[in-house]
Amino acid sequence: MTPNAPSADPVSPAGLLADLASVVGPGQVLTDPEVVRSFTSDWTGRFTGPAVAVVRPGTTEEVAGVVRACAAAGATIVVQGGNTGLVGGSVPPPAGTGAEPVLLSTVRLAGVGPVDTAAAQVTVGAGATLAAVQEAARTAGLEFPVDLAARASATVGGMVATNAGGLHVLRYGTMRRQVIGAEVVLADGSVLSRLTGLVKDNTGYDLSQLMVGSEGTLGIVTAVRLRLVPRRPERAVALLGVPGTAAAVALAAELRRRAEALTAVEIFYQEGLDLVCAHAGLEPPFDARRPTYLLVELTGGPDVLDQLAAVLDDSPVDDAATAVAGDDAGAERLWAYRERHTEAVSGLGVPHKLDVTLPLGALAAFEGEVRQVVANGWPGTTVVLFGHVGDGNLHVNLVGPPPDDDGVDGAVLELVARHGGSISAEHGIGRAKVRWLHLSRSPAELGAMRAVKQALDPRGTLNPGVLLAGPGRDASDDETERQR
Ligand code: FAD
Ligand code: MLT
Ligand code: ZN
């Protein structure tokens, strides 16, 4: 059977719902259409699809029971954490494209264990929010090193499944680096548990790491053992206007080279700053206007402001376009200009969100060309670019083309490939980019990925159509075969 293909067995909705209720209790099987609908659209509003029911297991054993019941009925499962994903992976496929799945929500798997200060680790449920983990770490005098603006809702399980990046990757790495081990329910209902916290454990395949970035297609993460880092109490944040992307990349490189305490270098543009100010009712950070802005953060000891000043004093940034904060309130004020881009863009309409990485040397050329490609092919489109310039990661947000017309998505992703970049830096492939996976993965890699999927989920129970194409063909399959 094709990986991701649903079982041939017919779904028996009434029998399945009764089986699910016997596993999790009737109160945790939600079928009221209004309630179910509140789970079945993604954060952007671009991806929506119907579900048979929403099921909320409260333990790993219940997750395993739900998986077994669905597999026995030939039903598929869509896994959902905080539903802040931006590529449509956390919601069912559109109506009319196959059997409706069961939506498994991890909301009740939200426990946060005691912080192991000796090991600087903590075990948390997959449904724990990033904010809850950050809070627990800070209370214990430590820090969880991944941060992103959706912290109040994004869950650890979703962040593992997407290998979330965020604001501190240049210092601490992506989610992958924080995962010491995981507990996972496989598609046959068996449970893998690697929560001992052993940092050295060379006993074969690292199955926990295999789940990182697998977007719910290989297993359902139920708990995770996470690495914590020392707290860095002092921080300095600067917002700097610069002449363009090339200058931003050059200054980011200088900061990386010289500022040992550097934690974040973010980029946005004048159009984004104007949009955020209008959307959030904020005053601009300074009177001067510049094409491009860098948001820089250093965290560490008492010398962070000195480290920042040392680099800025030798740089061409001018005082009229510089704002610096050395306290938390000031830092939050400056961060808002960057963090509130996502909501401000959504305020314009349903966005096409493309999340790409470029080699740093190609970033400036790409920025100019992508604006041109969109203006030529889709005139009138609003283009809002921002991202994590320290990682070469730009978020290309386009508002105007109809949500279901993905021509502009393809044009941007093909441009990325021509520049040697990746079509997803941190959001994943989801349902949004399956057609273009061949632009970033070779036929051999796609074949190996399909083989892994086939081995772990031969009936295609988990997240069909996410990451890898579902039943039927798509451009990715065609391209793979063409290259063979
Ligand atoms: P969901 O959206 O619920 O799911 C995402 C994917 O993971 C789906 O494929 C789902 O099936 C799968 N999944 C969820 N839970 C599990 C589980 N327990 N086991 C197996 N699979 C699972 N992302 C970044 O990387 N960096 C950012 O800076 C960033 N900033 C954001 C800012 C805003 C305002 C918003 C709205 C989103 C942002 N995101 C960012 C995207 C999003 O927050 C991340 O992708 C996050 O990891 C998703 O977590 P979630 O719990 O919401 O997952
Ligand atoms: C960000 O960096 O703000 C996020 O990845 C969200 C987005 O791309 O909108
Ligand atoms: Zn991002």
Tab-separated table of N, CA and C and ligand atoms in Angstrom, residues 86 338 342 353 386 388 395 397 426-427, ligand 2:
chain	number	residue	atom	x	y	z
A	86	LEU	N	1.692	26.845	10.994
A	86	LEU	CA	1.407	27.793	9.913
A	86	LEU	C	1.424	27.148	8.538
A	338	ARG	N	8.771	43.562	16.285
A	338	ARG	CA	9.078	42.351	15.505
A	338	ARG	C	8.034	41.252	15.732
A	342	THR	N	3.220	38.823	12.787
A	342	THR	CA	2.355	37.714	12.348
A	342	THR	C	0.884	38.117	12.441
A	353	LYS	N	1.849	32.047	3.560
A	353	LYS	CA	3.033	32.186	4.415
A	353	LYS	C	4.117	31.229	3.935
A	386	PHE	N	9.866	39.373	6.885
A	386	PHE	CA	10.540	39.506	8.179
A	386	PHE	C	11.154	38.155	8.506
A	388	HIS	N	14.378	35.719	10.744
A	388	HIS	CA	15.495	35.482	11.654
A	388	HIS	C	16.775	35.572	10.822
A	395	HIS	N	10.709	35.101	6.387
A	395	HIS	CA	9.301	34.745	6.252
A	395	HIS	C	8.702	35.641	5.171
A	397	ASN	N	5.503	36.756	3.449
A	397	ASN	CA	4.057	36.793	3.676
A	397	ASN	C	3.406	37.561	2.542
A	426	GLU	N	11.585	26.532	9.277
A	426	GLU	CA	11.194	26.165	10.640
A	426	GLU	C	9.713	25.809	10.786
A	427	HIS	N	8.867	26.161	9.842
A	427	HIS	CA	7.436	25.862	10.014
A	427	HIS	C	7.077	24.459	9.560
B	2	MLT	C1	7.942	34.456	13.307
B	2	MLT	O1	9.156	34.383	13.167
B	2	MLT	O2	7.401	35.480	13.743
B	2	MLT	C2	7.133	33.245	13.047
B	2	MLT	O3	7.806	32.233	12.418
B	2	MLT	C3	5.729	33.448	12.620
B	2	MLT	C4	5.515	33.882	11.207
B	2	MLT	O4	6.277	33.514	10.314
B	2	MLT	O5	4.515	34.581	10.980
